[in-house]
Amino acid sequence: MKESITHWLEKRMKLKVNERKSAVSPPGERKFLGYSISPGKGRAWILIAPESIRRAKSRRREITGRSKGRSLEQVIGKLRVYLTGWRNYYSLNELPSLTRNLLGWIRRRLRSLLWKQWKKGRTRYSELRVRGVGKDLAAQTVGSSHKQWRISLSPALCIALPNRLFREMGLPDI
């Protein structure tokens, strides 16, 4: 099948086919311009390709790195530029839960970034208390032996740093 199409493209259409980039396979196994097509009930779904998601996560990891010494406003500023372009490019995606999960992952990264920036127990406790967390919950969270990533899902950080706060700081929805 591929040989006949290649022959037709090269002889009839006078086009050059790049063998390294060409393949014949089911649509769900290939990606085209960052998208993949998945079969559904009676129709096909346009989704973001898994490789594109991995690359986007890697880029977001780079932007939200916890050891760069930047303020939350600077990080959100960089994320705003990146996510606006990413959202516009992948606007054809028909699986909203995928982008919702990615946005949740970004907010978790931002919470863990702030937790690391607060460093000392006394600072962490006072930041949690100022942001409306109760004494017992704040003390329990500060006394935890877990690292930033695990703590970023704690109820105390979700109360202190709600999704609304990130929206108000300029983090766009994707």
PDB file of C-alpha atoms in Angstrom:
ATOM      1  CA  MET A   1       0.000   0.000   0.000  1.00  0.00           C
ATOM      2  CA  LYS A   2       2.693   2.498   1.017  1.00  0.00           C
ATOM      3  CA  GLU A   3       4.802   1.623  -2.023  1.00  0.00           C
ATOM      4  CA  SER A   4       1.972   2.327  -4.454  1.00  0.00           C
ATOM      5  CA  ILE A   5       1.163   5.684  -2.820  1.00  0.00           C
ATOM      6  CA  THR A   6       4.850   6.628  -2.757  1.00  0.00           C
ATOM      7  CA  HIS A   7       5.210   5.669  -6.420  1.00  0.00           C
ATOM      8  CA  TRP A   8       2.138   7.725  -7.348  1.00  0.00           C
ATOM      9  CA  LEU A   9       3.355  10.791  -5.369  1.00  0.00           C
ATOM     10  CA  GLU A  10       6.846  10.674  -6.843  1.00  0.00           C
ATOM     11  CA  LYS A  11       6.000   9.840 -10.472  1.00  0.00           C
ATOM     12  CA  ARG A  12       2.648  11.475 -11.030  1.00  0.00           C
ATOM     13  CA  MET A  13       2.781  14.434  -8.617  1.00  0.00           C
ATOM     14  CA  LYS A  14       6.568  14.958  -8.883  1.00  0.00           C
ATOM     15  CA  LEU A  15       6.878  15.127  -5.071  1.00  0.00           C
ATOM     16  CA  LYS A  16       9.700  13.742  -2.985  1.00  0.00           C
ATOM     17  CA  VAL A  17       8.643  11.410  -0.152  1.00  0.00           C
ATOM     18  CA  ASN A  18      10.772  11.377   2.986  1.00  0.00           C
ATOM     19  CA  GLU A  19      10.954   7.668   3.911  1.00  0.00           C
ATOM     20  CA  ARG A  20      12.101   8.414   7.436  1.00  0.00           C
ATOM     21  CA  LYS A  21       8.952  10.416   8.203  1.00  0.00           C
ATOM     22  CA  SER A  22       6.492   8.305   6.233  1.00  0.00           C
ATOM     23  CA  ALA A  23       4.567   5.345   7.592  1.00  0.00           C
ATOM     24  CA  VAL A  24       1.297   3.525   7.190  1.00  0.00           C
ATOM     25  CA  SER A  25      -0.526   2.720  10.429  1.00  0.00           C
ATOM     26  CA  PRO A  26      -3.908   3.205  12.101  1.00  0.00           C
ATOM     27  CA  PRO A  27      -4.737   6.867  12.852  1.00  0.00           C
ATOM     28  CA  GLY A  28      -4.572   6.376  16.624  1.00  0.00           C
ATOM     29  CA  GLU A  29      -0.908   5.362  16.411  1.00  0.00           C
ATOM     30  CA  ARG A  30       0.265   8.377  14.420  1.00  0.00           C
ATOM     31  CA  LYS A  31       0.484  12.033  15.246  1.00  0.00           C
ATOM     32  CA  PHE A  32       0.102  14.961  12.915  1.00  0.00           C
ATOM     33  CA  LEU A  33       1.042  18.504  13.958  1.00  0.00           C
ATOM     34  CA  GLY A  34       0.798  17.522  17.639  1.00  0.00           C
ATOM     35  CA  TYR A  35      -2.627  15.902  17.363  1.00  0.00           C
ATOM     36  CA  SER A  36      -3.741  12.291  17.211  1.00  0.00           C
ATOM     37  CA  ILE A  37      -7.057  10.834  16.161  1.00  0.00           C
ATOM     38  CA  SER A  38      -8.871   8.369  18.376  1.00  0.00           C
ATOM     39  CA  PRO A  39     -11.847   6.277  17.290  1.00  0.00           C
ATOM     40  CA  GLY A  40     -15.065   6.766  19.231  1.00  0.00           C
ATOM     41  CA  LYS A  41     -18.712   5.768  19.027  1.00  0.00           C
ATOM     42  CA  GLY A  42     -19.664   6.626  15.476  1.00  0.00           C
ATOM     43  CA  ARG A  43     -17.020   9.332  15.080  1.00  0.00           C
ATOM     44  CA  ALA A  44     -13.354  10.170  15.481  1.00  0.00           C
ATOM     45  CA  TRP A  45     -11.983  12.332  18.293  1.00  0.00           C
ATOM     46  CA  ILE A  46      -9.194  14.864  17.812  1.00  0.00           C
ATOM     47  CA  LEU A  47      -6.853  14.659  20.806  1.00  0.00           C
ATOM     48  CA  ILE A  48      -3.502  16.059  21.792  1.00  0.00           C
ATOM     49  CA  ALA A  49      -0.851  13.467  20.970  1.00  0.00           C
ATOM     50  CA  PRO A  50       0.829  11.790  23.980  1.00  0.00           C
ATOM     51  CA  GLU A  51       4.260  12.923  22.791  1.00  0.00           C
ATOM     52  CA  SER A  52       3.037  16.539  22.700  1.00  0.00           C
ATOM     53  CA  ILE A  53       1.742  16.201  26.261  1.00  0.00           C
ATOM     54  CA  ARG A  54       5.105  14.838  27.452  1.00  0.00           C
ATOM     55  CA  ARG A  55       6.928  17.698  25.733  1.00  0.00           C
ATOM     56  CA  ALA A  56       4.537  20.274  27.233  1.00  0.00           C
ATOM     57  CA  LYS A  57       4.969  18.805  30.724  1.00  0.00           C
ATOM     58  CA  SER A  58       8.716  18.962  30.316  1.00  0.00           C
ATOM     59  CA  ARG A  59       8.537  22.622  29.292  1.00  0.00           C
ATOM     60  CA  ARG A  60       6.210  23.435  32.204  1.00  0.00           C
ATOM     61  CA  ARG A  61       8.557  21.628  34.565  1.00  0.00           C
ATOM     62  CA  GLU A  62      11.351  23.841  33.263  1.00  0.00           C
ATOM     63  CA  ILE A  63       9.301  27.023  33.781  1.00  0.00           C
ATOM     64  CA  THR A  64       8.096  26.072  37.276  1.00  0.00           C
ATOM     65  CA  GLY A  65      11.451  24.784  38.511  1.00  0.00           C
ATOM     66  CA  ARG A  66      11.755  25.041  42.275  1.00  0.00           C
ATOM     67  CA  SER A  67      15.440  25.907  42.316  1.00  0.00           C
ATOM     68  CA  LYS A  68      15.544  28.970  40.058  1.00  0.00           C
ATOM     69  CA  GLY A  69      15.082  31.624  42.766  1.00  0.00           C
ATOM     70  CA  ARG A  70      12.160  33.454  41.134  1.00  0.00           C
ATOM     71  CA  SER A  71       9.001  34.899  42.629  1.00  0.00           C
ATOM     72  CA  LEU A  72       5.599  33.362  42.020  1.00  0.00           C
ATOM     73  CA  GLU A  73       4.610  36.408  39.927  1.00  0.00           C
ATOM     74  CA  GLN A  74       7.587  35.887  37.596  1.00  0.00           C
ATOM     75  CA  VAL A  75       6.792  32.195  37.185  1.00  0.00           C
ATOM     76  CA  ILE A  76       3.114  32.880  36.485  1.00  0.00           C
ATOM     77  CA  GLY A  77       4.126  35.590  33.987  1.00  0.00           C
ATOM     78  CA  LYS A  78       6.210  33.074  32.029  1.00  0.00           C
ATOM     79  CA  LEU A  79       3.463  30.466  32.304  1.00  0.00           C
ATOM     80  CA  ARG A  80       0.875  32.967  31.053  1.00  0.00           C
ATOM     81  CA  VAL A  81       2.820  33.546  27.840  1.00  0.00           C
ATOM     82  CA  TYR A  82       3.465  29.844  27.288  1.00  0.00           C
ATOM     83  CA  LEU A  83      -0.032  28.611  28.180  1.00  0.00           C
ATOM     84  CA  THR A  84      -1.806  31.214  26.060  1.00  0.00           C
ATOM     85  CA  GLY A  85       0.060  30.061  22.962  1.00  0.00           C
ATOM     86  CA  TRP A  86      -0.331  26.398  23.897  1.00  0.00           C
ATOM     87  CA  ARG A  87      -4.075  26.791  24.464  1.00  0.00           C
ATOM     88  CA  ASN A  88      -4.549  28.555  21.130  1.00  0.00           C
ATOM     89  CA  TYR A  89      -2.562  25.935  19.219  1.00  0.00           C
ATOM     90  CA  TYR A  90      -4.327  22.956  20.803  1.00  0.00           C
ATOM     91  CA  SER A  91      -7.825  24.470  20.728  1.00  0.00           C
ATOM     92  CA  LEU A  92      -9.112  21.590  18.559  1.00  0.00           C
ATOM     93  CA  ASN A  93      -8.656  19.123  21.425  1.00  0.00           C
ATOM     94  CA  GLU A  94     -11.953  17.337  22.129  1.00  0.00           C
ATOM     95  CA  LEU A  95     -11.033  15.890  25.530  1.00  0.00           C
ATOM     96  CA  PRO A  96     -11.423  18.689  28.108  1.00  0.00           C
ATOM     97  CA  SER A  97     -10.419  16.458  31.032  1.00  0.00           C
ATOM     98  CA  LEU A  98      -6.924  16.278  29.553  1.00  0.00           C
ATOM     99  CA  THR A  99      -6.361  20.023  29.735  1.00  0.00           C
ATOM    100  CA  ARG A 100      -8.120  20.188  33.123  1.00  0.00           C
ATOM    101  CA  ASN A 101      -5.665  17.618  34.513  1.00  0.00           C
ATOM    102  CA  LEU A 102      -2.705  19.530  33.070  1.00  0.00           C
ATOM    103  CA  LEU A 103      -3.888  22.755  34.699  1.00  0.00           C
ATOM    104  CA  GLY A 104      -4.313  20.970  38.036  1.00  0.00           C
ATOM    105  CA  TRP A 105      -0.768  19.636  37.699  1.00  0.00           C
ATOM    106  CA  ILE A 106       0.531  23.182  37.082  1.00  0.00           C
ATOM    107  CA  ARG A 107      -1.245  24.542  40.166  1.00  0.00           C
ATOM    108  CA  ARG A 108       0.233  21.720  42.229  1.00  0.00           C
ATOM    109  CA  ARG A 109       3.701  22.650  40.935  1.00  0.00           C
ATOM    110  CA  LEU A 110       3.100  26.270  41.956  1.00  0.00           C
ATOM    111  CA  ARG A 111       2.015  25.218  45.459  1.00  0.00           C
ATOM    112  CA  SER A 112       5.130  23.097  45.863  1.00  0.00           C
ATOM    113  CA  LEU A 113       7.261  26.002  44.586  1.00  0.00           C
ATOM    114  CA  LEU A 114       5.859  28.316  47.270  1.00  0.00           C
ATOM    115  CA  TRP A 115       6.253  25.665  49.966  1.00  0.00           C
ATOM    116  CA  LYS A 116       9.925  25.350  49.109  1.00  0.00           C
ATOM    117  CA  GLN A 117      10.379  29.136  49.005  1.00  0.00           C
ATOM    118  CA  TRP A 118       8.954  29.500  52.507  1.00  0.00           C
ATOM    119  CA  LYS A 119      11.800  27.185  53.703  1.00  0.00           C
ATOM    120  CA  LYS A 120      11.694  27.390  57.508  1.00  0.00           C
ATOM    121  CA  GLY A 121       8.962  25.972  59.698  1.00  0.00           C
ATOM    122  CA  ARG A 122       8.243  29.294  61.365  1.00  0.00           C
ATOM    123  CA  THR A 123       7.770  31.025  57.998  1.00  0.00           C
ATOM    124  CA  ARG A 124       5.590  28.207  56.688  1.00  0.00           C
ATOM    125  CA  TYR A 125       3.421  28.291  59.795  1.00  0.00           C
ATOM    126  CA  SER A 126       2.933  32.063  59.691  1.00  0.00           C
ATOM    127  CA  GLU A 127       2.180  32.029  55.931  1.00  0.00           C
ATOM    128  CA  LEU A 128      -0.440  29.332  56.405  1.00  0.00           C
ATOM    129  CA  ARG A 129      -2.022  31.171  59.345  1.00  0.00           C
ATOM    130  CA  VAL A 130      -2.130  34.498  57.459  1.00  0.00           C
ATOM    131  CA  ARG A 131      -3.849  32.743  54.565  1.00  0.00           C
ATOM    132  CA  GLY A 132      -6.670  31.366  56.703  1.00  0.00           C
ATOM    133  CA  VAL A 133      -5.511  27.900  57.800  1.00  0.00           C
ATOM    134  CA  GLY A 134      -6.366  26.834  61.370  1.00  0.00           C
ATOM    135  CA  LYS A 135      -3.689  26.492  64.056  1.00  0.00           C
ATOM    136  CA  ASP A 136      -3.840  22.714  64.328  1.00  0.00           C
ATOM    137  CA  LEU A 137      -3.860  22.043  60.582  1.00  0.00           C
ATOM    138  CA  ALA A 138      -1.034  24.527  59.997  1.00  0.00           C
ATOM    139  CA  ALA A 139       1.089  22.952  62.760  1.00  0.00           C
ATOM    140  CA  GLN A 140       0.384  19.450  61.491  1.00  0.00           C
ATOM    141  CA  THR A 141       1.335  20.403  57.907  1.00  0.00           C
ATOM    142  CA  VAL A 142       4.502  22.222  58.935  1.00  0.00           C
ATOM    143  CA  GLY A 143       5.532  19.288  61.127  1.00  0.00           C
ATOM    144  CA  SER A 144       5.123  16.795  58.308  1.00  0.00           C
ATOM    145  CA  SER A 145       8.230  15.018  57.075  1.00  0.00           C
ATOM    146  CA  HIS A 146       6.972  14.903  53.492  1.00  0.00           C
ATOM    147  CA  LYS A 147       8.672  16.839  50.698  1.00  0.00           C
ATOM    148  CA  GLN A 148       7.203  19.685  48.632  1.00  0.00           C
ATOM    149  CA  TRP A 149       5.445  17.565  45.998  1.00  0.00           C
ATOM    150  CA  ARG A 150       3.557  15.471  48.546  1.00  0.00           C
ATOM    151  CA  ILE A 151       2.673  18.478  50.708  1.00  0.00           C
ATOM    152  CA  SER A 152       1.337  20.369  47.666  1.00  0.00           C
ATOM    153  CA  LEU A 153      -1.836  18.223  47.819  1.00  0.00           C
ATOM    154  CA  SER A 154      -2.400  18.785  51.531  1.00  0.00           C
ATOM    155  CA  PRO A 155      -5.652  20.423  52.653  1.00  0.00           C
ATOM    156  CA  ALA A 156      -3.705  23.239  54.306  1.00  0.00           C
ATOM    157  CA  LEU A 157      -2.019  24.331  51.074  1.00  0.00           C
ATOM    158  CA  CYS A 158      -5.258  23.971  49.113  1.00  0.00           C
ATOM    159  CA  ILE A 159      -6.937  26.309  51.633  1.00  0.00           C
ATOM    160  CA  ALA A 160      -4.020  28.756  51.740  1.00  0.00           C
ATOM    161  CA  LEU A 161      -3.422  28.761  47.971  1.00  0.00           C
ATOM    162  CA  PRO A 162      -6.799  28.172  46.273  1.00  0.00           C
ATOM    163  CA  ASN A 163      -7.237  27.967  42.507  1.00  0.00           C
ATOM    164  CA  ARG A 164      -8.880  31.410  42.616  1.00  0.00           C
ATOM    165  CA  LEU A 165      -5.605  32.940  43.836  1.00  0.00           C
ATOM    166  CA  PHE A 166      -3.714  31.646  40.799  1.00  0.00           C
ATOM    167  CA  ARG A 167      -6.453  32.908  38.463  1.00  0.00           C
ATOM    168  CA  GLU A 168      -6.278  36.357  40.077  1.00  0.00           C
ATOM    169  CA  MET A 169      -2.486  36.366  39.642  1.00  0.00           C
ATOM    170  CA  GLY A 170      -2.949  35.832  35.903  1.00  0.00           C
ATOM    171  CA  LEU A 171      -2.661  32.078  35.397  1.00  0.00           C
ATOM    172  CA  PRO A 172      -4.903  31.375  32.370  1.00  0.00           C
ATOM    173  CA  ASP A 173      -7.305  28.467  32.124  1.00  0.00           C
ATOM    174  CA  ILE A 174      -6.438  26.032  29.371  1.00  0.00           C
TER     175      ILE A 174
END
